[in-house]
């Protein structure tokens, strides 16, 4: 912008015989920069002096980028299974729910798994949901979990830990036999499954829910 205003002054002098004015050039530069700054940062207290403007340009601005995270409906005629595990003071449990392409809940579960590890709990919660889908003959199933371990193992990027190897092989057999696939999601998009998993603590039996209205209030 500074070079442009100087160039305009030079051309006006050369082709229009306008006498150069450093003051007018300075004012034009300041005016143009202020207009741009106010259009982009209207709420900022910029001031109208060159020194205040130059101080802003010299400031170290830390830019933060935020991406919204939310649960995304699966494509038409596809079912999405969200599962999660929860460990609290030595007690572990899992939970999950299956929703259709309209976002309607068709099945949900909360299972107590007793003392275990977090990886085993995540795997058990996912396996329970996949088994239900396979038993019901669902063909297009999209499994979603916030366990990066399970997702990377399913993509064959990591090797499953020894303790969950047998259970993971059972998961992959269902996935491969029925054409299912598993992907990762952030915890913020997996809250209903997380709540179902936390409700399993203290329960002695498996709780299943066959509709949205039958879910506990905190899950709804």
XYZ file of N, CA, C and O in Angstrom:
880
model
N 0.840 -1.213 0.000
C 0.000 0.000 0.000
C 0.867 1.252 0.000
O 0.590 2.233 -0.716
N 1.938 1.230 0.797
C 2.846 2.382 0.836
C 3.475 2.604 -0.537
O 3.496 3.723 -1.066
N 3.965 1.512 -1.134
C 4.583 1.626 -2.462
C 3.564 2.108 -3.508
O 3.898 2.883 -4.412
N 2.308 1.640 -3.362
C 1.269 2.023 -4.322
C 0.976 3.526 -4.256
O 0.863 4.188 -5.293
N 0.873 4.059 -3.043
C 0.597 5.486 -2.903
C 1.775 6.334 -3.408
O 1.573 7.389 -4.019
N 2.991 5.875 -3.162
C 4.161 6.600 -3.684
C 4.178 6.546 -5.213
O 4.491 7.535 -5.889
N 3.810 5.381 -5.752
C 3.757 5.233 -7.207
C 2.698 6.156 -7.811
O 2.913 6.784 -8.860
N 1.543 6.294 -7.167
C 0.496 7.191 -7.651
C 0.985 8.650 -7.643
O 0.719 9.423 -8.584
N 1.700 9.010 -6.581
C 2.240 10.376 -6.512
C 3.239 10.620 -7.633
O 3.249 11.677 -8.277
N 4.074 9.648 -7.870
C 5.085 9.766 -8.938
C 4.414 9.904 -10.299
O 4.819 10.748 -11.132
N 3.388 9.069 -10.574
C 2.705 9.126 -11.868
C 1.943 10.445 -12.044
O 1.886 11.004 -13.150
N 1.330 10.918 -10.946
C 0.608 12.202 -11.026
C 1.558 13.335 -11.372
O 1.216 14.249 -12.134
N 2.764 13.280 -10.830
C 3.749 14.322 -11.127
C 4.263 14.232 -12.563
O 4.416 15.244 -13.239
N 4.465 12.984 -13.020
C 5.072 12.803 -14.338
C 4.080 13.015 -15.476
O 4.414 13.636 -16.499
N 2.857 12.544 -15.314
C 1.922 12.570 -16.427
C 0.836 13.635 -16.281
O 0.228 14.028 -17.276
N 0.569 14.061 -15.050
C -0.479 15.055 -14.854
C 0.080 16.384 -14.349
O -0.683 17.321 -14.095
N 1.385 16.445 -14.220
C 2.074 17.661 -13.786
C 1.567 18.169 -12.426
O 1.471 19.371 -12.189
N 1.198 17.196 -11.544
C 0.764 17.560 -10.196
C 1.992 17.602 -9.296
O 2.766 16.642 -9.240
N 2.162 18.699 -8.584
C 3.336 18.853 -7.731
C 3.279 17.837 -6.579
O 2.266 17.766 -5.865
N 4.348 17.069 -6.378
C 4.351 16.079 -5.293
C 4.178 16.738 -3.930
O 4.738 17.801 -3.658
N 3.382 16.081 -3.079
C 3.152 16.578 -1.727
C 3.360 15.432 -0.746
O 2.518 14.524 -0.653
N 4.501 15.439 -0.023
C 4.733 14.371 0.963
C 3.606 14.274 1.990
O 3.225 13.176 2.396
N 3.057 15.412 2.387
C 1.987 15.394 3.378
C 0.756 14.664 2.835
O 0.169 13.814 3.513
N 0.365 14.978 1.591
C -0.807 14.345 1.001
C -0.577 12.846 0.801
O -1.494 12.032 1.008
N 0.628 12.489 0.403
C 0.942 11.068 0.232
C 0.854 10.334 1.566
O 0.300 9.230 1.658
N 1.406 10.953 2.606
C 1.338 10.334 3.939
C -0.108 10.151 4.393
O -0.476 9.113 4.959
N -0.941 11.166 4.171
C -2.346 11.090 4.564
C -3.060 9.982 3.790
O -3.870 9.235 4.356
N -2.772 9.862 2.499
C -3.406 8.818 1.679
C -3.025 7.422 2.167
O -3.861 6.516 2.231
N -1.741 7.260 2.511
C -1.286 5.963 3.027
C -2.002 5.637 4.328
O -2.544 4.534 4.515
N -2.030 6.582 5.251
C -2.662 6.358 6.547
C -4.157 6.092 6.399
O -4.710 5.185 7.033
N -4.822 6.869 5.535
C -6.261 6.713 5.338
C -6.590 5.323 4.789
O -7.518 4.647 5.253
N -5.831 4.876 3.778
C -6.092 3.567 3.164
C -5.883 2.433 4.165
O -6.695 1.507 4.261
N -4.805 2.500 4.926
C -4.531 1.457 5.919
C -5.600 1.433 7.012
O -6.028 0.354 7.450
N -6.037 2.610 7.453
C -7.079 2.667 8.479
C -8.393 2.086 7.967
O -9.099 1.379 8.701
N -8.723 2.374 6.716
C -9.951 1.833 6.146
C -9.928 0.308 6.116
O -10.911 -0.361 6.438
N -8.792 -0.254 5.711
C -8.660 -1.711 5.648
C -8.730 -2.319 7.048
O -9.423 -3.317 7.285
N -8.018 -1.716 7.988
C -8.005 -2.233 9.353
C -9.392 -2.189 9.977
O -9.825 -3.125 10.650
N -10.117 -1.116 9.769
C -11.442 -0.984 10.373
C -12.456 -1.930 9.730
O -13.390 -2.384 10.373
N -12.268 -2.204 8.444
C -13.166 -3.141 7.782
C -12.934 -4.562 8.287
O -13.887 -5.336 8.449
N -11.687 -4.893 8.558
C -11.352 -6.248 8.984
C -11.480 -6.417 10.506
O -11.914 -7.460 10.987
N -11.087 -5.385 11.237
C -11.101 -5.451 12.704
C -11.870 -4.244 13.242
O -11.295 -3.341 13.860
N -13.177 -4.246 12.989
C -13.991 -3.085 13.325
C -14.033 -2.758 14.804
O -14.194 -1.602 15.191
N -13.897 -3.780 15.673
C -14.004 -3.545 17.106
C -12.668 -3.158 17.742
O -12.617 -2.840 18.925
N -11.609 -3.202 16.980
C -10.288 -2.887 17.537
C -10.126 -1.380 17.719
O -10.587 -0.588 16.898
N -9.484 -1.000 18.814
C -9.195 0.416 19.075
C -7.880 0.772 18.379
O -6.798 0.591 18.922
N -8.003 1.303 17.158
C -6.817 1.511 16.319
C -6.213 2.891 16.519
O -4.993 3.050 16.573
N -7.058 3.898 16.655
C -6.542 5.262 16.697
C -6.332 5.791 15.283
O -6.540 5.085 14.292
N -5.890 7.022 15.180
C -5.731 7.640 13.856
C -4.325 8.169 13.640
O -4.099 8.957 12.719
N -3.368 7.794 14.447
C -1.984 8.221 14.305
C -1.156 7.116 13.659
O -1.425 5.927 13.830
N -0.151 7.540 12.921
C 0.723 6.565 12.270
C 1.422 5.677 13.296
O 1.570 4.480 13.081
N 1.836 6.249 14.420
C 2.557 5.462 15.429
C 1.674 4.348 16.000
O 2.122 3.216 16.170
N 0.414 4.667 16.297
C -0.476 3.638 16.838
C -0.742 2.546 15.810
O -0.837 1.365 16.140
N -0.847 2.937 14.540
C -1.075 1.957 13.475
C 0.146 1.067 13.288
O 0.032 -0.155 13.153
N 1.339 1.665 13.296
C 2.557 0.868 13.110
C 2.782 -0.069 14.292
O 3.312 -1.171 14.125
N 2.369 0.360 15.494
C 2.499 -0.523 16.662
C 1.627 -1.769 16.522
O 2.006 -2.866 16.933
N 0.443 -1.585 15.924
C -0.440 -2.743 15.694
C 0.195 -3.708 14.702
O 0.172 -4.924 14.887
N 0.790 -3.163 13.640
C 1.419 -4.038 12.647
C 2.615 -4.793 13.218
O 2.957 -5.884 12.762
N 3.269 -4.206 14.208
C 4.423 -4.855 14.814
C 4.031 -5.829 15.923
O 4.880 -6.543 16.449
N 2.750 -5.837 16.297
C 2.318 -6.689 17.409
C 2.399 -8.164 17.023
O 2.211 -8.532 15.854
N 2.676 -8.991 18.005
C 2.744 -10.437 17.803
C 1.357 -11.021 18.052
O 0.915 -11.125 19.192
N 0.663 -11.369 16.988
C -0.714 -11.852 17.090
C -0.719 -13.375 17.060
O -0.191 -13.989 16.139
N -1.316 -13.981 18.090
C -1.459 -15.439 18.145
C -2.851 -15.799 17.649
O -3.842 -15.432 18.260
N -2.906 -16.482 16.546
C -4.186 -16.840 15.943
C -4.581 -18.243 16.364
O -3.798 -19.179 16.274
N -5.806 -18.387 16.843
C -6.336 -19.684 17.238
C -7.448 -20.070 16.274
O -8.344 -19.276 15.998
N -7.375 -21.279 15.771
C -8.386 -21.783 14.854
C -9.219 -22.841 15.579
O -8.678 -23.794 16.142
N -10.527 -22.673 15.575
C -11.426 -23.618 16.227
C -12.259 -24.337 15.180
O -12.780 -23.720 14.247
N -12.372 -25.642 15.325
C -13.196 -26.441 14.435
C -14.358 -27.027 15.224
O -14.146 -27.681 16.250
N -15.594 -26.800 14.788
C -16.736 -27.371 15.513
C -16.730 -28.891 15.420
O -16.419 -29.460 14.373
N -17.054 -29.540 16.523
C -17.101 -31.001 16.575
C -18.526 -31.407 16.916
O -19.087 -30.951 17.915
N -19.122 -32.233 16.098
C -20.475 -32.711 16.363
C -20.661 -34.085 15.729
O -19.903 -34.488 14.842
N -21.672 -34.788 16.206
C -22.003 -36.087 15.644
C -22.634 -35.890 14.271
O -23.496 -35.025 14.085
N -22.192 -36.671 13.298
C -22.665 -36.540 11.918
C -23.511 -37.758 11.557
O -23.113 -38.906 11.802
N -24.665 -37.514 10.992
C -25.539 -38.611 10.586
C -24.865 -39.454 9.501
O -24.170 -38.922 8.636
N -25.098 -40.766 9.521
C -24.531 -41.611 8.455
C -25.315 -41.426 7.159
O -26.423 -40.877 7.167
N -24.760 -41.884 6.045
C -25.477 -41.779 4.758
C -26.775 -42.591 4.779
O -27.024 -43.384 5.697
N -27.587 -42.410 3.766
C -28.866 -43.117 3.665
C -28.651 -44.634 3.693
O -27.677 -45.143 3.131
N -29.557 -45.317 4.380
C -29.548 -46.786 4.510
C -28.278 -47.295 5.191
O -27.839 -48.422 4.952
N -27.670 -46.434 6.015
C -26.482 -46.815 6.779
C -26.753 -46.583 8.260
O -27.467 -45.659 8.633
N -26.197 -47.442 9.091
C -26.352 -47.332 10.537
C -25.004 -46.985 11.156
O -23.972 -47.519 10.739
N -25.051 -46.104 12.138
C -23.810 -45.733 12.812
C -23.825 -46.245 14.252
O -24.763 -45.978 15.014
N -22.763 -46.949 14.595
C -22.575 -47.470 15.951
C -21.520 -46.624 16.656
O -20.385 -46.554 16.209
N -21.903 -45.983 17.736
C -20.949 -45.257 18.580
C -20.775 -46.023 19.880
O -21.757 -46.371 20.533
N -19.528 -46.288 20.251
C -19.257 -47.038 21.472
C -18.170 -46.338 22.278
O -17.397 -45.543 21.754
N -18.148 -46.654 23.567
C -17.149 -46.049 24.446
C -16.990 -46.922 25.680
O -17.872 -47.717 26.018
N -15.855 -46.754 26.351
C -15.592 -47.466 27.593
C -15.366 -46.492 28.724
O -15.071 -45.315 28.506
N -15.522 -46.984 29.952
C -15.353 -46.134 31.120
C -14.758 -46.955 32.252
O -15.219 -48.066 32.520
N -13.725 -46.410 32.890
C -13.100 -47.053 34.041
C -13.100 -46.074 35.204
O -12.655 -44.937 35.065
N -13.601 -46.544 36.347
C -13.718 -45.682 37.516
C -13.419 -46.490 38.768
O -14.163 -47.414 39.113
N -12.294 -46.153 39.419
C -11.889 -46.795 40.670
C -11.898 -48.323 40.559
O -12.456 -49.033 41.399
N -11.312 -48.815 39.489
C -11.191 -50.255 39.295
C -12.389 -50.920 38.657
O -12.329 -52.087 38.276
N -13.493 -50.200 38.520
C -14.690 -50.741 37.885
C -14.765 -50.240 36.445
O -14.607 -49.042 36.188
N -14.996 -51.160 35.528
C -15.032 -50.796 34.101
C -16.369 -51.176 33.479
O -17.020 -52.138 33.903
N -16.760 -50.420 32.503
C -17.998 -50.693 31.797
C -17.952 -50.113 30.403
O -17.081 -49.306 30.068
N -18.881 -50.544 29.604
C -18.948 -50.059 28.231
C -20.366 -49.673 27.862
O -21.328 -50.081 28.521
N -20.469 -48.890 26.822
C -21.782 -48.477 26.354
C -21.736 -48.122 24.890
O -20.661 -47.919 24.315
N -22.892 -48.059 24.302
C -22.949 -47.688 22.889
C -24.384 -47.556 22.423
O -25.324 -47.917 23.134
N -24.537 -47.016 21.228
C -25.862 -46.891 20.639
C -25.755 -46.922 19.129
O -24.728 -46.526 18.560
N -26.816 -47.422 18.502
C -26.882 -47.508 17.047
C -27.982 -46.573 16.582
O -29.113 -46.625 17.095
N -27.644 -45.697 15.633
C -28.612 -44.757 15.080
C -28.653 -44.890 13.560
O -27.648 -45.230 12.937
N -29.819 -44.606 12.994
C -29.973 -44.708 11.543
C -29.615 -43.390 10.867
O -29.151 -42.448 11.517
N -29.863 -43.310 9.566
C -29.456 -42.133 8.794
C -30.290 -40.895 9.126
O -29.925 -39.789 8.727
N -31.394 -41.083 9.864
C -32.194 -39.948 10.307
C -31.788 -39.488 11.717
O -32.340 -38.523 12.231
N -30.855 -40.211 12.323
C -30.433 -39.893 13.679
C -31.285 -40.557 14.741
O -31.112 -40.272 15.932
N -32.197 -41.427 14.339
C -33.068 -42.099 15.303
C -32.328 -43.248 15.989
O -31.663 -44.050 15.321
N -32.460 -43.341 17.292
C -31.833 -44.422 18.056
C -32.656 -45.691 17.900
O -33.859 -45.703 18.191
N -32.022 -46.771 17.447
C -32.731 -48.038 17.291
C -32.295 -49.058 18.337
O -32.999 -50.035 18.583
N -31.137 -48.816 18.969
C -30.683 -49.723 20.021
C -29.557 -49.054 20.794
O -28.753 -48.313 20.223
N -29.540 -49.304 22.106
C -28.465 -48.781 22.957
C -28.217 -49.787 24.075
O -29.097 -50.594 24.411
N -27.020 -49.725 24.637
C -26.662 -50.706 25.667
C -25.678 -50.111 26.665
O -24.930 -49.181 26.366
N -25.712 -50.685 27.867
C -24.793 -50.321 28.938
C -24.414 -51.600 29.655
O -25.277 -52.296 30.194
N -23.118 -51.943 29.635
C -22.679 -53.241 30.162
C -21.575 -53.055 31.195
O -20.643 -52.282 30.996
N -21.690 -53.770 32.305
C -20.656 -53.764 33.339
C -19.630 -54.842 33.004
O -19.993 -55.994 32.753
N -18.354 -54.472 33.002
C -17.292 -55.401 32.602
C -16.370 -55.785 33.752
O -15.399 -56.510 33.546
N -16.663 -55.275 34.949
C -15.827 -55.611 36.094
C -14.450 -54.975 36.001
O -14.204 -54.086 35.186
N -13.511 -55.427 36.836
C -12.154 -54.857 36.786
C -11.450 -55.233 35.489
O -11.413 -56.397 35.105
N -10.897 -54.245 34.826
C -10.236 -54.485 33.541
C -9.404 -53.270 33.184
O -9.256 -52.340 33.973
N -8.859 -53.257 31.972
C -8.083 -52.121 31.491
C -8.948 -51.274 30.558
O -9.966 -51.745 30.034
N -8.522 -50.040 30.329
C -9.298 -49.151 29.463
C -9.343 -49.661 28.022
O -10.379 -49.555 27.350
N -8.245 -50.231 27.533
C -8.227 -50.751 26.164
C -9.182 -51.934 26.007
O -9.895 -52.043 25.000
N -9.185 -52.820 27.000
C -10.100 -53.960 26.953
C -11.544 -53.483 26.987
O -12.417 -54.023 26.297
N -11.788 -52.463 27.786
C -13.150 -51.937 27.917
C -13.629 -51.325 26.613
O -14.771 -51.553 26.181
N -12.773 -50.535 25.974
C -13.134 -49.936 24.688
C -13.425 -51.023 23.653
O -14.398 -50.923 22.888
N -12.586 -52.047 23.625
C -12.756 -53.129 22.651
C -14.032 -53.918 22.928
O -14.770 -54.271 22.000
N -14.306 -54.195 24.207
C -15.505 -54.963 24.556
C -16.776 -54.205 24.205
O -17.758 -54.799 23.736
N -16.775 -52.898 24.434
C -17.950 -52.083 24.102
C -18.204 -52.079 22.602
O -19.354 -52.187 22.148
N -17.149 -51.955 21.819
C -17.286 -51.966 20.361
C -17.739 -53.345 19.874
O -18.628 -53.452 19.016
N -17.155 -54.402 20.424
C -17.486 -55.759 20.001
C -18.953 -56.080 20.283
O -19.628 -56.695 19.448
N -19.454 -55.657 21.438
C -20.851 -55.927 21.776
C -21.783 -55.291 20.741
O -22.742 -55.922 20.275
N -21.511 -54.056 20.373
C -22.346 -53.381 19.386
C -22.263 -54.014 18.006
O -23.277 -54.148 17.308
N -21.048 -54.404 17.608
C -20.878 -55.040 16.296
C -21.598 -56.388 16.243
O -22.208 -56.731 15.216
N -21.541 -57.142 17.335
C -22.239 -58.431 17.383
C -23.746 -58.232 17.227
O -24.421 -58.983 16.508
N -24.281 -57.210 17.893
C -25.725 -56.961 17.795
C -26.102 -56.621 16.359
O -27.103 -57.129 15.839
N -25.302 -55.781 15.711
C -25.582 -55.422 14.320
C -25.532 -56.633 13.407
O -26.388 -56.801 12.521
N -24.538 -57.497 13.624
C -24.395 -58.691 12.786
C -25.553 -59.658 13.024
O -26.095 -60.238 12.075
N -25.950 -59.824 14.290
C -27.059 -60.733 14.606
C -28.375 -60.249 14.023
O -29.246 -61.052 13.674
N -28.534 -58.931 13.917
C -29.768 -58.376 13.356
C -29.729 -58.287 11.835
O -30.697 -57.830 11.213
N -28.635 -58.683 11.245
C -28.533 -58.690 9.787
C -28.316 -57.322 9.166
O -28.585 -57.140 7.968
N -27.820 -56.363 9.954
C -27.539 -55.042 9.393
C -26.301 -55.128 8.511
O -25.270 -55.678 8.912
N -26.389 -54.585 7.299
C -25.281 -54.719 6.345
C -24.393 -53.480 6.292
O -23.169 -53.589 6.281
N -24.984 -52.310 6.244
C -24.196 -51.078 6.142
C -24.031 -50.468 7.536
O -24.900 -49.727 7.992
N -22.942 -50.800 8.184
C -22.713 -50.329 9.551
C -21.397 -49.561 9.606
O -20.367 -50.024 9.105
N -21.442 -48.412 10.213
C -20.284 -47.532 10.394
C -19.998 -47.447 11.886
O -20.746 -46.852 12.639
N -18.926 -48.076 12.301
C -18.531 -48.037 13.706
C -17.673 -46.813 13.989
O -16.744 -46.507 13.232
N -18.005 -46.115 15.061
C -17.283 -44.893 15.397
C -16.892 -44.945 16.870
O -17.724 -45.188 17.735
N -15.608 -44.682 17.160
C -15.101 -44.719 18.524
C -14.068 -43.621 18.719
O -13.410 -43.204 17.757
N -13.933 -43.155 19.959
C -12.895 -42.155 20.236
C -11.585 -42.802 20.657
O -10.656 -42.115 21.084
N -11.494 -44.138 20.530
C -10.252 -44.856 20.822
C -9.376 -44.880 19.569
O -9.646 -45.617 18.616
N -8.337 -44.082 19.578
C -7.434 -44.039 18.429
C -6.696 -45.367 18.274
O -6.338 -45.758 17.155
N -6.493 -46.075 19.377
C -5.839 -47.378 19.322
C -6.634 -48.353 18.460
O -6.091 -48.991 17.555
N -7.938 -48.473 18.730
C -8.764 -49.410 17.975
C -8.834 -49.034 16.497
O -8.782 -49.900 15.620
N -8.934 -47.748 16.222
C -9.036 -47.302 14.821
C -7.747 -47.581 14.068
O -7.764 -48.113 12.953
N -6.620 -47.234 14.669
C -5.340 -47.466 13.992
C -5.044 -48.952 13.832
O -4.434 -49.365 12.839
N -5.465 -49.742 14.800
C -5.283 -51.198 14.668
C -6.181 -51.748 13.554
O -5.757 -52.622 12.790
N -7.398 -51.244 13.451
C -8.305 -51.715 12.397
C -7.804 -51.308 11.014
O -8.062 -52.001 10.027
N -7.082 -50.191 10.931
C -6.489 -49.759 9.664
C -5.129 -50.396 9.412
O -4.447 -50.043 8.443
N -4.714 -51.272 10.312
C -3.443 -52.003 10.233
C -2.230 -51.076 10.274
O -1.180 -51.373 9.708
N -2.421 -49.933 10.948
C -1.302 -49.014 11.153
C -0.549 -49.371 12.435
O 0.645 -49.128 12.531
N -1.239 -49.911 13.420
C -0.636 -50.356 14.679
C -0.969 -51.831 14.894
O -1.941 -52.358 14.342
N -0.173 -52.450 15.726
C -0.478 -53.815 16.148
C -1.282 -53.769 17.448
O -0.963 -52.988 18.343
N -2.312 -54.595 17.562
C -3.098 -54.573 18.803
C -2.269 -55.079 19.979
O -1.464 -56.010 19.828
N -2.423 -54.490 21.145
C -1.725 -54.980 22.344
C -2.070 -56.442 22.605
O -3.153 -56.926 22.253
N -1.170 -57.135 23.244
C -1.334 -58.581 23.472
C -2.616 -58.893 24.229
O -3.293 -59.870 23.939
N -2.961 -58.033 25.202
C -4.110 -58.336 26.059
C -5.435 -58.273 25.309
O -6.409 -58.919 25.702
N -5.505 -57.489 24.250
C -6.773 -57.392 23.518
C -6.693 -58.070 22.154
O -7.605 -57.910 21.335
N -5.624 -58.820 21.916
C -5.413 -59.394 20.589
C -6.562 -60.307 20.177
O -7.092 -60.209 19.065
N -6.976 -61.230 21.065
C -8.052 -62.165 20.717
C -9.364 -61.440 20.478
O -10.090 -61.731 19.517
N -9.683 -60.476 21.348
C -10.924 -59.732 21.192
C -10.890 -58.881 19.923
O -11.896 -58.775 19.211
N -9.724 -58.322 19.621
C -9.617 -57.498 18.422
C -9.764 -58.346 17.165
O -10.357 -57.899 16.180
N -9.233 -59.563 17.182
C -9.406 -60.450 16.036
C -10.875 -60.772 15.803
O -11.336 -60.877 14.657
N -11.632 -60.907 16.894
C -13.073 -61.150 16.776
C -13.769 -59.928 16.172
O -14.695 -60.060 15.356
N -13.331 -58.739 16.583
C -13.880 -57.504 16.010
C -13.629 -57.459 14.509
O -14.533 -57.186 13.710
N -12.395 -57.722 14.114
C -12.033 -57.625 12.705
C -12.727 -58.694 11.860
O -13.022 -58.459 10.688
N -12.999 -59.845 12.446
C -13.715 -60.889 11.694
C -15.127 -60.416 11.350
O -15.598 -60.593 10.214
N -15.796 -59.805 12.323
C -17.139 -59.277 12.055
C -17.079 -58.168 11.012
O -17.890 -58.117 10.085
N -16.109 -57.277 11.161
C -15.962 -56.158 10.227
C -15.734 -56.658 8.809
O -16.370 -56.183 7.846
N -14.833 -57.611 8.650
C -14.498 -58.112 7.316
C -15.614 -58.980 6.729
O -15.901 -58.896 5.530
N -16.249 -59.796 7.570
C -17.306 -60.678 7.064
C -18.537 -59.911 6.614
O -19.240 -60.346 5.692
N -18.816 -58.771 7.250
C -20.044 -58.052 6.957
C -19.804 -56.733 6.211
O -20.752 -55.993 5.934
N -18.544 -56.418 5.911
C -18.253 -55.196 5.173
C -18.425 -53.928 5.985
O -18.694 -52.867 5.425
N -18.292 -54.048 7.307
C -18.386 -52.864 8.161
C -17.075 -52.077 8.094
O -16.060 -52.558 7.602
N -17.093 -50.846 8.592
C -15.844 -50.092 8.720
C -15.880 -49.276 10.006
O -16.952 -48.948 10.527
N -14.687 -48.959 10.513
C -14.535 -48.276 11.798
C -13.731 -47.004 11.581
O -12.731 -47.001 10.860
N -14.159 -45.926 12.209
C -13.451 -44.655 12.103
C -13.365 -43.993 13.471
O -14.041 -44.395 14.420
N -12.536 -42.955 13.534
C -12.309 -42.240 14.801
C -13.198 -41.009 14.889
O -13.529 -40.388 13.886
N -13.602 -40.675 16.105
C -14.316 -39.430 16.349
C -13.775 -38.821 17.640
O -13.202 -39.523 18.479
N -13.960 -37.517 17.806
C -13.536 -36.876 19.037
C -14.539 -37.172 20.151
O -15.696 -37.492 19.896
N -14.073 -37.031 21.383
C -14.919 -37.340 22.529
C -16.192 -36.498 22.545
O -17.243 -36.955 22.986
N -16.087 -35.238 22.065
C -17.247 -34.349 22.076
C -18.385 -34.876 21.199
O -19.544 -34.545 21.426
N -18.053 -35.679 20.186
C -19.069 -36.245 19.298
C -19.523 -37.620 19.771
O -20.353 -38.253 19.118
N -18.998 -38.084 20.898
C -19.282 -39.429 21.381
C -19.893 -39.411 22.780
O -19.821 -40.399 23.507
N -20.495 -38.293 23.163
C -20.978 -38.132 24.533
C -22.088 -39.106 24.927
O -22.091 -39.590 26.061
N -23.078 -39.402 24.065
C -24.107 -40.367 24.481
C -23.525 -41.733 24.829
O -23.930 -42.353 25.820
N -22.574 -42.217 24.016
C -21.943 -43.498 24.307
C -21.127 -43.423 25.598
O -21.113 -44.370 26.396
N -20.468 -42.303 25.809
C -19.696 -42.114 27.036
C -20.603 -42.137 28.255
O -20.272 -42.737 29.290
N -21.763 -41.510 28.162
C -22.703 -41.497 29.283
C -23.265 -42.889 29.549
O -23.419 -43.306 30.709
N -23.562 -43.625 28.493
C -24.048 -44.996 28.662
C -22.999 -45.875 29.332
O -23.320 -46.721 30.161
N -21.730 -45.659 28.981
C -20.646 -46.430 29.599
C -20.522 -46.097 31.076
O -20.328 -46.987 31.915
N -20.635 -44.837 31.425
C -20.505 -44.434 32.831
C -21.677 -44.928 33.668
O -21.541 -45.164 34.878
N -22.849 -45.124 33.047
C -24.009 -45.638 33.784
C -23.872 -47.114 34.147
O -24.642 -47.624 34.969
N -22.894 -47.783 33.548
C -22.718 -49.215 33.817
C -22.098 -49.481 35.180
O -22.217 -50.596 35.704
N -21.451 -48.473 35.777
C -20.803 -48.682 37.068
C -21.854 -48.968 38.142
O -22.816 -48.219 38.318
N -21.652 -50.051 38.828
C -22.583 -50.415 39.888
C -23.722 -51.295 39.415
O -24.457 -51.866 40.240
N -23.913 -51.410 38.109
C -24.982 -52.269 37.581
C -24.482 -53.707 37.489
O -23.333 -53.956 37.144
N -25.342 -54.641 37.792
C -24.947 -56.058 37.775
C -25.383 -56.770 36.506
O -24.982 -57.897 36.252
N -26.217 -56.142 35.695
C -26.694 -56.777 34.478
C -26.588 -55.811 33.309
O -26.359 -54.612 33.482
N -26.759 -56.370 32.123
C -26.708 -55.550 30.913
C -28.046 -54.823 30.747
O -29.110 -55.436 30.848
N -27.967 -53.535 30.516
C -29.167 -52.747 30.266
C -29.224 -52.416 28.776
O -28.252 -51.898 28.213
N -30.355 -52.717 28.161
C -30.530 -52.415 26.742
C -31.745 -51.500 26.576
O -32.690 -51.542 27.372
N -31.679 -50.675 25.534
C -32.740 -49.707 25.252
C -33.061 -49.785 23.769
O -32.160 -49.718 22.931
N -34.339 -49.929 23.462
C -34.746 -50.150 22.074
C -35.345 -48.928 21.395
O -35.841 -49.027 20.272
N -35.300 -47.790 22.067
C -35.824 -46.572 21.458
C -35.231 -45.373 22.178
O -34.677 -45.497 23.277
N -35.392 -44.213 21.561
C -34.881 -42.987 22.171
C -35.617 -42.677 23.467
O -35.013 -42.251 24.455
N -36.924 -42.897 23.490
C -37.721 -42.564 24.673
C -37.374 -43.433 25.879
O -37.603 -43.040 27.014
N -36.816 -44.615 25.639
C -36.488 -45.514 26.748
C -35.108 -45.221 27.338
O -34.743 -45.788 28.368
N -34.356 -44.333 26.712
C -33.018 -44.006 27.230
C -33.121 -43.204 28.528
O -34.083 -42.455 28.740
N -32.117 -43.325 29.410
C -32.094 -42.482 30.613
C -32.041 -41.010 30.242
O -31.556 -40.636 29.177
N -32.548 -40.176 31.141
C -32.638 -38.740 30.864
C -31.296 -38.129 30.480
O -31.211 -37.335 29.553
N -30.233 -38.502 31.233
C -28.928 -37.893 30.977
C -28.366 -38.268 29.611
O -27.559 -37.531 29.038
N -28.794 -39.398 29.077
C -28.343 -39.792 27.735
C -29.148 -39.054 26.672
O -28.596 -38.584 25.684
N -30.462 -38.934 26.901
C -31.286 -38.179 25.942
C -30.824 -36.738 25.832
O -30.797 -36.174 24.752
